[in-house]
């Protein structure tokens, strides 16, 4: 129901603006959260995985609350710099990759919790009780790995589309703009995770920590880079 409700909100926003509804941070976060919910619907469709839904909903609800409270902008046409056919292509692909990365990040965090002392058999307490209800650590690891395998090339194509758009708009494919730089760092972190996950001796907690680092870089890129650091992507922020 939540995914359908968010889809309706996105469609209504598009009708109100008479354009693709992802021209600013508010709209981008809505689309990313929708993609994350759809990914979770597919990945967590088995009955034994349904307890994981609450852990996916928490970051989604936080993102939507922050977006609605502090990042909301009235429906309006996008600024001239964004009026390109590359906008819906670039942003939709990046949103899809980011939404699936959200599910992967949650799975890796839960894997780290499950394999920590909180997951020790016989441990008592509320937190231990919650952890005991999580799926097996191998299941969480497999979810993180498979979702990252999907999101990694999708996000990479999104970055490539953005580079092509940048060449058409600014005359260069890559300028090490702060957002470009952190996006590249996050992409490298996910590449390192996939490599580590397939390397003996790195498949467990160390690989999961790398995946979490990539997720943290994505969140940092979304908020701090857009709202604090000046750059060519600053126009995608509030207002």
PDB file of C-alpha atoms in Angstrom:
ATOM      1  CA  UNK A   1       0.000   0.000   0.000  1.00  0.00           C
ATOM      2  CA  UNK A   2       2.804   2.403   0.831  1.00  0.00           C
ATOM      3  CA  UNK A   3       4.403   1.938  -2.577  1.00  0.00           C
ATOM      4  CA  UNK A   4       1.078   2.534  -4.331  1.00  0.00           C
ATOM      5  CA  UNK A   5       0.425   5.648  -2.251  1.00  0.00           C
ATOM      6  CA  UNK A   6       3.861   7.034  -3.065  1.00  0.00           C
ATOM      7  CA  UNK A   7       3.344   6.244  -6.759  1.00  0.00           C
ATOM      8  CA  UNK A   8       0.083   8.208  -6.711  1.00  0.00           C
ATOM      9  CA  UNK A   9       1.895  11.144  -5.086  1.00  0.00           C
ATOM     10  CA  UNK A  10       4.585  11.048  -7.782  1.00  0.00           C
ATOM     11  CA  UNK A  11       2.009  10.906 -10.585  1.00  0.00           C
ATOM     12  CA  UNK A  12       0.017  13.788  -9.096  1.00  0.00           C
ATOM     13  CA  UNK A  13       3.211  15.809  -8.759  1.00  0.00           C
ATOM     14  CA  UNK A  14       3.937  15.182 -12.425  1.00  0.00           C
ATOM     15  CA  UNK A  15       0.450  16.313 -13.412  1.00  0.00           C
ATOM     16  CA  UNK A  16       0.813  19.450 -11.289  1.00  0.00           C
ATOM     17  CA  UNK A  17       4.163  20.362 -12.840  1.00  0.00           C
ATOM     18  CA  UNK A  18       3.375  19.160 -16.399  1.00  0.00           C
ATOM     19  CA  UNK A  19       6.770  17.457 -16.554  1.00  0.00           C
ATOM     20  CA  UNK A  20       8.657  14.429 -15.274  1.00  0.00           C
ATOM     21  CA  UNK A  21       8.388  14.800 -11.473  1.00  0.00           C
ATOM     22  CA  UNK A  22      12.057  14.565 -10.573  1.00  0.00           C
ATOM     23  CA  UNK A  23      13.541  18.007 -11.101  1.00  0.00           C
ATOM     24  CA  UNK A  24      14.667  18.783  -7.527  1.00  0.00           C
ATOM     25  CA  UNK A  25      15.713  17.034  -4.325  1.00  0.00           C
ATOM     26  CA  UNK A  26      12.166  16.685  -3.018  1.00  0.00           C
ATOM     27  CA  UNK A  27      11.058  14.863  -6.143  1.00  0.00           C
ATOM     28  CA  UNK A  28      14.283  12.856  -6.416  1.00  0.00           C
ATOM     29  CA  UNK A  29      13.905  11.519  -2.866  1.00  0.00           C
ATOM     30  CA  UNK A  30      10.283  10.549  -3.522  1.00  0.00           C
ATOM     31  CA  UNK A  31      11.297   8.607  -6.623  1.00  0.00           C
ATOM     32  CA  UNK A  32      14.258   6.975  -4.867  1.00  0.00           C
ATOM     33  CA  UNK A  33      12.061   5.862  -1.960  1.00  0.00           C
ATOM     34  CA  UNK A  34       9.509   4.455  -4.395  1.00  0.00           C
ATOM     35  CA  UNK A  35      12.232   2.469  -6.176  1.00  0.00           C
ATOM     36  CA  UNK A  36      13.453   1.205  -2.806  1.00  0.00           C
ATOM     37  CA  UNK A  37       9.962   0.055  -1.841  1.00  0.00           C
ATOM     38  CA  UNK A  38       9.469  -1.730  -5.164  1.00  0.00           C
ATOM     39  CA  UNK A  39      12.847  -3.438  -4.737  1.00  0.00           C
ATOM     40  CA  UNK A  40      11.845  -4.527  -1.241  1.00  0.00           C
ATOM     41  CA  UNK A  41       8.522  -5.861  -2.541  1.00  0.00           C
ATOM     42  CA  UNK A  42      10.444  -8.091  -4.935  1.00  0.00           C
ATOM     43  CA  UNK A  43      13.294  -9.130  -2.643  1.00  0.00           C
ATOM     44  CA  UNK A  44      11.247  -9.617   0.541  1.00  0.00           C
ATOM     45  CA  UNK A  45       8.235 -11.341  -0.995  1.00  0.00           C
ATOM     46  CA  UNK A  46       8.858 -14.585   0.922  1.00  0.00           C
ATOM     47  CA  UNK A  47       6.954 -14.917   4.191  1.00  0.00           C
ATOM     48  CA  UNK A  48      10.086 -15.576   6.267  1.00  0.00           C
ATOM     49  CA  UNK A  49      11.627 -12.308   5.034  1.00  0.00           C
ATOM     50  CA  UNK A  50       8.677 -10.080   5.869  1.00  0.00           C
ATOM     51  CA  UNK A  51      10.082  -9.091   9.312  1.00  0.00           C
ATOM     52  CA  UNK A  52      12.755  -7.169   7.394  1.00  0.00           C
ATOM     53  CA  UNK A  53      10.139  -4.765   6.072  1.00  0.00           C
ATOM     54  CA  UNK A  54      10.210  -2.627   9.198  1.00  0.00           C
ATOM     55  CA  UNK A  55      13.950  -2.051   8.771  1.00  0.00           C
ATOM     56  CA  UNK A  56      13.443  -0.909   5.172  1.00  0.00           C
ATOM     57  CA  UNK A  57      10.513   1.321   6.085  1.00  0.00           C
ATOM     58  CA  UNK A  58      12.444   3.183   8.795  1.00  0.00           C
ATOM     59  CA  UNK A  59      14.966   4.866   6.433  1.00  0.00           C
ATOM     60  CA  UNK A  60      12.272   5.353   3.787  1.00  0.00           C
ATOM     61  CA  UNK A  61       9.985   7.131   6.254  1.00  0.00           C
ATOM     62  CA  UNK A  62      12.881   9.236   7.551  1.00  0.00           C
ATOM     63  CA  UNK A  63      13.797  10.283   4.009  1.00  0.00           C
ATOM     64  CA  UNK A  64      10.190  11.128   3.160  1.00  0.00           C
ATOM     65  CA  UNK A  65       9.748  13.075   6.411  1.00  0.00           C
ATOM     66  CA  UNK A  66      12.914  15.103   5.824  1.00  0.00           C
ATOM     67  CA  UNK A  67      11.938  15.656   2.209  1.00  0.00           C
ATOM     68  CA  UNK A  68       8.418  16.792   3.033  1.00  0.00           C
ATOM     69  CA  UNK A  69       9.422  18.975   5.986  1.00  0.00           C
ATOM     70  CA  UNK A  70      12.561  20.739   4.762  1.00  0.00           C
ATOM     71  CA  UNK A  71      12.989  20.060   1.048  1.00  0.00           C
ATOM     72  CA  UNK A  72       9.472  20.560  -0.294  1.00  0.00           C
ATOM     73  CA  UNK A  73       9.096  23.039  -3.152  1.00  0.00           C
ATOM     74  CA  UNK A  74       5.941  24.197  -4.876  1.00  0.00           C
ATOM     75  CA  UNK A  75       5.118  22.639  -8.225  1.00  0.00           C
ATOM     76  CA  UNK A  76       6.899  24.614 -10.932  1.00  0.00           C
ATOM     77  CA  UNK A  77       8.808  24.112 -14.190  1.00  0.00           C
ATOM     78  CA  UNK A  78      12.453  23.156 -13.866  1.00  0.00           C
ATOM     79  CA  UNK A  79      15.076  25.831 -14.367  1.00  0.00           C
ATOM     80  CA  UNK A  80      16.501  26.259 -17.892  1.00  0.00           C
ATOM     81  CA  UNK A  81      19.738  24.423 -17.029  1.00  0.00           C
ATOM     82  CA  UNK A  82      17.715  21.255 -16.391  1.00  0.00           C
ATOM     83  CA  UNK A  83      15.419  21.462 -19.404  1.00  0.00           C
ATOM     84  CA  UNK A  84      16.837  18.532 -21.330  1.00  0.00           C
ATOM     85  CA  UNK A  85      15.656  15.109 -22.410  1.00  0.00           C
ATOM     86  CA  UNK A  86      18.575  13.784 -20.346  1.00  0.00           C
ATOM     87  CA  UNK A  87      16.898  14.855 -17.090  1.00  0.00           C
ATOM     88  CA  UNK A  88      14.324  12.020 -16.875  1.00  0.00           C
ATOM     89  CA  UNK A  89      16.863   9.509 -18.201  1.00  0.00           C
ATOM     90  CA  UNK A  90      19.688  10.426 -15.837  1.00  0.00           C
ATOM     91  CA  UNK A  91      17.591  10.984 -12.708  1.00  0.00           C
ATOM     92  CA  UNK A  92      15.304   7.960 -13.119  1.00  0.00           C
ATOM     93  CA  UNK A  93      18.232   5.567 -13.580  1.00  0.00           C
ATOM     94  CA  UNK A  94      20.167   7.056 -10.641  1.00  0.00           C
ATOM     95  CA  UNK A  95      17.001   6.890  -8.501  1.00  0.00           C
ATOM     96  CA  UNK A  96      16.520   3.219  -9.348  1.00  0.00           C
ATOM     97  CA  UNK A  97      20.103   2.387  -8.441  1.00  0.00           C
ATOM     98  CA  UNK A  98      19.946   4.458  -5.256  1.00  0.00           C
ATOM     99  CA  UNK A  99      16.674   2.867  -4.148  1.00  0.00           C
ATOM    100  CA  UNK A 100      18.045  -0.653  -4.567  1.00  0.00           C
ATOM    101  CA  UNK A 101      21.274   0.377  -2.817  1.00  0.00           C
ATOM    102  CA  UNK A 102      19.096   1.402   0.136  1.00  0.00           C
ATOM    103  CA  UNK A 103      17.808  -2.169   0.454  1.00  0.00           C
ATOM    104  CA  UNK A 104      21.365  -3.498   0.110  1.00  0.00           C
ATOM    105  CA  UNK A 105      22.609  -1.129   2.796  1.00  0.00           C
ATOM    106  CA  UNK A 106      19.882  -2.169   5.216  1.00  0.00           C
ATOM    107  CA  UNK A 107      20.642  -5.849   4.578  1.00  0.00           C
ATOM    108  CA  UNK A 108      24.366  -5.348   5.240  1.00  0.00           C
ATOM    109  CA  UNK A 109      23.694  -3.413   8.447  1.00  0.00           C
ATOM    110  CA  UNK A 110      21.387  -6.183   9.671  1.00  0.00           C
ATOM    111  CA  UNK A 111      24.010  -8.760   8.696  1.00  0.00           C
ATOM    112  CA  UNK A 112      26.573  -6.954  10.859  1.00  0.00           C
ATOM    113  CA  UNK A 113      24.101  -6.845  13.742  1.00  0.00           C
ATOM    114  CA  UNK A 114      23.188 -10.510  13.313  1.00  0.00           C
ATOM    115  CA  UNK A 115      26.846 -11.577  13.358  1.00  0.00           C
ATOM    116  CA  UNK A 116      27.714  -9.362  16.333  1.00  0.00           C
ATOM    117  CA  UNK A 117      27.452 -10.297  19.995  1.00  0.00           C
ATOM    118  CA  UNK A 118      23.772  -9.401  19.881  1.00  0.00           C
ATOM    119  CA  UNK A 119      23.279 -12.474  17.724  1.00  0.00           C
ATOM    120  CA  UNK A 120      24.956 -14.866  20.160  1.00  0.00           C
ATOM    121  CA  UNK A 121      22.688 -17.799  21.117  1.00  0.00           C
ATOM    122  CA  UNK A 122      21.331 -17.568  24.636  1.00  0.00           C
ATOM    123  CA  UNK A 123      21.724 -13.817  24.895  1.00  0.00           C
ATOM    124  CA  UNK A 124      18.809 -12.143  26.673  1.00  0.00           C
ATOM    125  CA  UNK A 125      17.210  -8.735  26.430  1.00  0.00           C
ATOM    126  CA  UNK A 126      14.960  -6.792  24.088  1.00  0.00           C
ATOM    127  CA  UNK A 127      17.647  -6.146  21.473  1.00  0.00           C
ATOM    128  CA  UNK A 128      18.701  -9.796  21.496  1.00  0.00           C
ATOM    129  CA  UNK A 129      15.075 -10.812  21.048  1.00  0.00           C
ATOM    130  CA  UNK A 130      14.714  -8.574  18.008  1.00  0.00           C
ATOM    131  CA  UNK A 131      17.962  -9.861  16.495  1.00  0.00           C
ATOM    132  CA  UNK A 132      16.915 -13.467  17.040  1.00  0.00           C
ATOM    133  CA  UNK A 133      13.876 -12.873  14.826  1.00  0.00           C
ATOM    134  CA  UNK A 134      16.016 -11.766  11.905  1.00  0.00           C
ATOM    135  CA  UNK A 135      16.683 -14.258   9.093  1.00  0.00           C
ATOM    136  CA  UNK A 136      19.919 -16.213   9.124  1.00  0.00           C
ATOM    137  CA  UNK A 137      23.055 -14.151   8.529  1.00  0.00           C
ATOM    138  CA  UNK A 138      23.697 -15.937   5.232  1.00  0.00           C
ATOM    139  CA  UNK A 139      20.255 -14.888   3.996  1.00  0.00           C
ATOM    140  CA  UNK A 140      20.955 -11.250   4.861  1.00  0.00           C
ATOM    141  CA  UNK A 141      24.354 -11.460   3.186  1.00  0.00           C
ATOM    142  CA  UNK A 142      22.795 -12.942   0.057  1.00  0.00           C
ATOM    143  CA  UNK A 143      20.161 -10.180  -0.100  1.00  0.00           C
ATOM    144  CA  UNK A 144      22.844  -7.495   0.200  1.00  0.00           C
ATOM    145  CA  UNK A 145      24.989  -9.130  -2.459  1.00  0.00           C
ATOM    146  CA  UNK A 146      22.253  -9.708  -5.015  1.00  0.00           C
ATOM    147  CA  UNK A 147      20.722  -6.265  -4.673  1.00  0.00           C
ATOM    148  CA  UNK A 148      24.155  -4.660  -4.995  1.00  0.00           C
ATOM    149  CA  UNK A 149      24.880  -6.721  -8.117  1.00  0.00           C
ATOM    150  CA  UNK A 150      21.719  -5.248  -9.655  1.00  0.00           C
ATOM    151  CA  UNK A 151      22.152  -1.668  -8.426  1.00  0.00           C
ATOM    152  CA  UNK A 152      25.869  -1.351  -9.230  1.00  0.00           C
ATOM    153  CA  UNK A 153      25.599  -1.317 -13.059  1.00  0.00           C
ATOM    154  CA  UNK A 154      22.319   0.623 -12.948  1.00  0.00           C
ATOM    155  CA  UNK A 155      23.887   3.396 -10.882  1.00  0.00           C
ATOM    156  CA  UNK A 156      26.956   3.263 -13.114  1.00  0.00           C
ATOM    157  CA  UNK A 157      24.825   3.826 -16.211  1.00  0.00           C
ATOM    158  CA  UNK A 158      23.138   6.716 -14.417  1.00  0.00           C
ATOM    159  CA  UNK A 159      26.527   8.329 -13.836  1.00  0.00           C
ATOM    160  CA  UNK A 160      27.464   7.741 -17.490  1.00  0.00           C
ATOM    161  CA  UNK A 161      24.222   9.349 -18.681  1.00  0.00           C
ATOM    162  CA  UNK A 162      24.961  12.297 -16.406  1.00  0.00           C
ATOM    163  CA  UNK A 163      28.436  12.604 -17.918  1.00  0.00           C
ATOM    164  CA  UNK A 164      27.000  12.664 -21.441  1.00  0.00           C
ATOM    165  CA  UNK A 165      24.508  15.318 -20.354  1.00  0.00           C
ATOM    166  CA  UNK A 166      27.340  17.316 -18.753  1.00  0.00           C
ATOM    167  CA  UNK A 167      29.298  17.218 -22.007  1.00  0.00           C
ATOM    168  CA  UNK A 168      26.314  18.595 -23.908  1.00  0.00           C
ATOM    169  CA  UNK A 169      25.617  21.290 -21.295  1.00  0.00           C
ATOM    170  CA  UNK A 170      29.042  22.289 -19.964  1.00  0.00           C
ATOM    171  CA  UNK A 171      31.362  20.991 -22.671  1.00  0.00           C
ATOM    172  CA  UNK A 172      33.088  18.325 -20.576  1.00  0.00           C
ATOM    173  CA  UNK A 173      32.209  14.797 -19.483  1.00  0.00           C
ATOM    174  CA  UNK A 174      33.725  15.029 -16.015  1.00  0.00           C
ATOM    175  CA  UNK A 175      34.825  18.023 -13.944  1.00  0.00           C
ATOM    176  CA  UNK A 176      35.286  16.558 -10.448  1.00  0.00           C
ATOM    177  CA  UNK A 177      32.348  18.547  -9.159  1.00  0.00           C
ATOM    178  CA  UNK A 178      31.756  17.599  -5.464  1.00  0.00           C
ATOM    179  CA  UNK A 179      28.691  15.515  -6.332  1.00  0.00           C
ATOM    180  CA  UNK A 180      30.478  13.800  -9.194  1.00  0.00           C
ATOM    181  CA  UNK A 181      33.431  13.055  -6.935  1.00  0.00           C
ATOM    182  CA  UNK A 182      31.401  11.542  -4.098  1.00  0.00           C
ATOM    183  CA  UNK A 183      29.283   9.571  -6.586  1.00  0.00           C
ATOM    184  CA  UNK A 184      32.496   8.128  -7.987  1.00  0.00           C
ATOM    185  CA  UNK A 185      33.748   7.319  -4.466  1.00  0.00           C
ATOM    186  CA  UNK A 186      30.484   5.517  -3.685  1.00  0.00           C
ATOM    187  CA  UNK A 187      30.638   3.592  -6.967  1.00  0.00           C
ATOM    188  CA  UNK A 188      34.234   2.531  -6.223  1.00  0.00           C
ATOM    189  CA  UNK A 189      33.180   1.444  -2.725  1.00  0.00           C
ATOM    190  CA  UNK A 190      30.470  -0.779  -4.180  1.00  0.00           C
ATOM    191  CA  UNK A 191      32.932  -2.171  -6.721  1.00  0.00           C
ATOM    192  CA  UNK A 192      35.286  -2.963  -3.829  1.00  0.00           C
ATOM    193  CA  UNK A 193      32.430  -4.662  -1.978  1.00  0.00           C
ATOM    194  CA  UNK A 194      31.559  -6.890  -4.928  1.00  0.00           C
ATOM    195  CA  UNK A 195      35.226  -7.811  -5.319  1.00  0.00           C
ATOM    196  CA  UNK A 196      35.634  -8.442  -1.587  1.00  0.00           C
ATOM    197  CA  UNK A 197      32.422 -10.466  -1.439  1.00  0.00           C
ATOM    198  CA  UNK A 198      33.854 -12.884  -4.027  1.00  0.00           C
ATOM    199  CA  UNK A 199      37.287 -13.084  -2.368  1.00  0.00           C
ATOM    200  CA  UNK A 200      38.076 -15.760   0.203  1.00  0.00           C
ATOM    201  CA  UNK A 201      38.635 -14.281   3.641  1.00  0.00           C
ATOM    202  CA  UNK A 202      36.656 -11.128   2.889  1.00  0.00           C
ATOM    203  CA  UNK A 203      33.175 -12.532   2.413  1.00  0.00           C
ATOM    204  CA  UNK A 204      31.769 -11.879   5.855  1.00  0.00           C
ATOM    205  CA  UNK A 205      31.886  -8.791   8.056  1.00  0.00           C
ATOM    206  CA  UNK A 206      34.689  -6.979   6.249  1.00  0.00           C
ATOM    207  CA  UNK A 207      32.824  -7.052   2.945  1.00  0.00           C
ATOM    208  CA  UNK A 208      29.624  -5.934   4.690  1.00  0.00           C
ATOM    209  CA  UNK A 209      31.429  -2.956   6.206  1.00  0.00           C
ATOM    210  CA  UNK A 210      32.539  -1.894   2.716  1.00  0.00           C
ATOM    211  CA  UNK A 211      28.943  -2.092   1.518  1.00  0.00           C
ATOM    212  CA  UNK A 212      27.812   0.034   4.452  1.00  0.00           C
ATOM    213  CA  UNK A 213      30.561   2.546   3.607  1.00  0.00           C
ATOM    214  CA  UNK A 214      29.144   2.835   0.094  1.00  0.00           C
ATOM    215  CA  UNK A 215      25.668   3.388   1.527  1.00  0.00           C
ATOM    216  CA  UNK A 216      26.960   6.098   3.878  1.00  0.00           C
ATOM    217  CA  UNK A 217      28.649   7.802   0.917  1.00  0.00           C
ATOM    218  CA  UNK A 218      25.331   7.797  -0.942  1.00  0.00           C
ATOM    219  CA  UNK A 219      23.511   9.423   1.991  1.00  0.00           C
ATOM    220  CA  UNK A 220      26.327  11.952   2.414  1.00  0.00           C
ATOM    221  CA  UNK A 221      26.115  12.753  -1.285  1.00  0.00           C
ATOM    222  CA  UNK A 222      22.360  13.164  -1.128  1.00  0.00           C
ATOM    223  CA  UNK A 223      22.205  15.649   1.725  1.00  0.00           C
ATOM    224  CA  UNK A 224      25.556  17.237   2.575  1.00  0.00           C
ATOM    225  CA  UNK A 225      26.817  17.700  -0.987  1.00  0.00           C
ATOM    226  CA  UNK A 226      23.505  19.022  -2.311  1.00  0.00           C
ATOM    227  CA  UNK A 227      22.730  21.347   0.582  1.00  0.00           C
ATOM    228  CA  UNK A 228      26.072  22.484   1.990  1.00  0.00           C
ATOM    229  CA  UNK A 229      28.863  22.353  -0.588  1.00  0.00           C
ATOM    230  CA  UNK A 230      28.615  24.669  -3.580  1.00  0.00           C
ATOM    231  CA  UNK A 231      28.970  23.011  -6.972  1.00  0.00           C
ATOM    232  CA  UNK A 232      27.394  22.556 -10.363  1.00  0.00           C
ATOM    233  CA  UNK A 233      24.724  20.308  -8.818  1.00  0.00           C
ATOM    234  CA  UNK A 234      23.719  22.805  -6.125  1.00  0.00           C
ATOM    235  CA  UNK A 235      20.781  23.976  -8.235  1.00  0.00           C
ATOM    236  CA  UNK A 236      19.180  20.582  -7.591  1.00  0.00           C
ATOM    237  CA  UNK A 237      18.733  21.431  -3.939  1.00  0.00           C
ATOM    238  CA  UNK A 238      15.946  23.266  -2.159  1.00  0.00           C
ATOM    239  CA  UNK A 239      14.000  25.780  -4.179  1.00  0.00           C
TER     240      UNK A 239
END
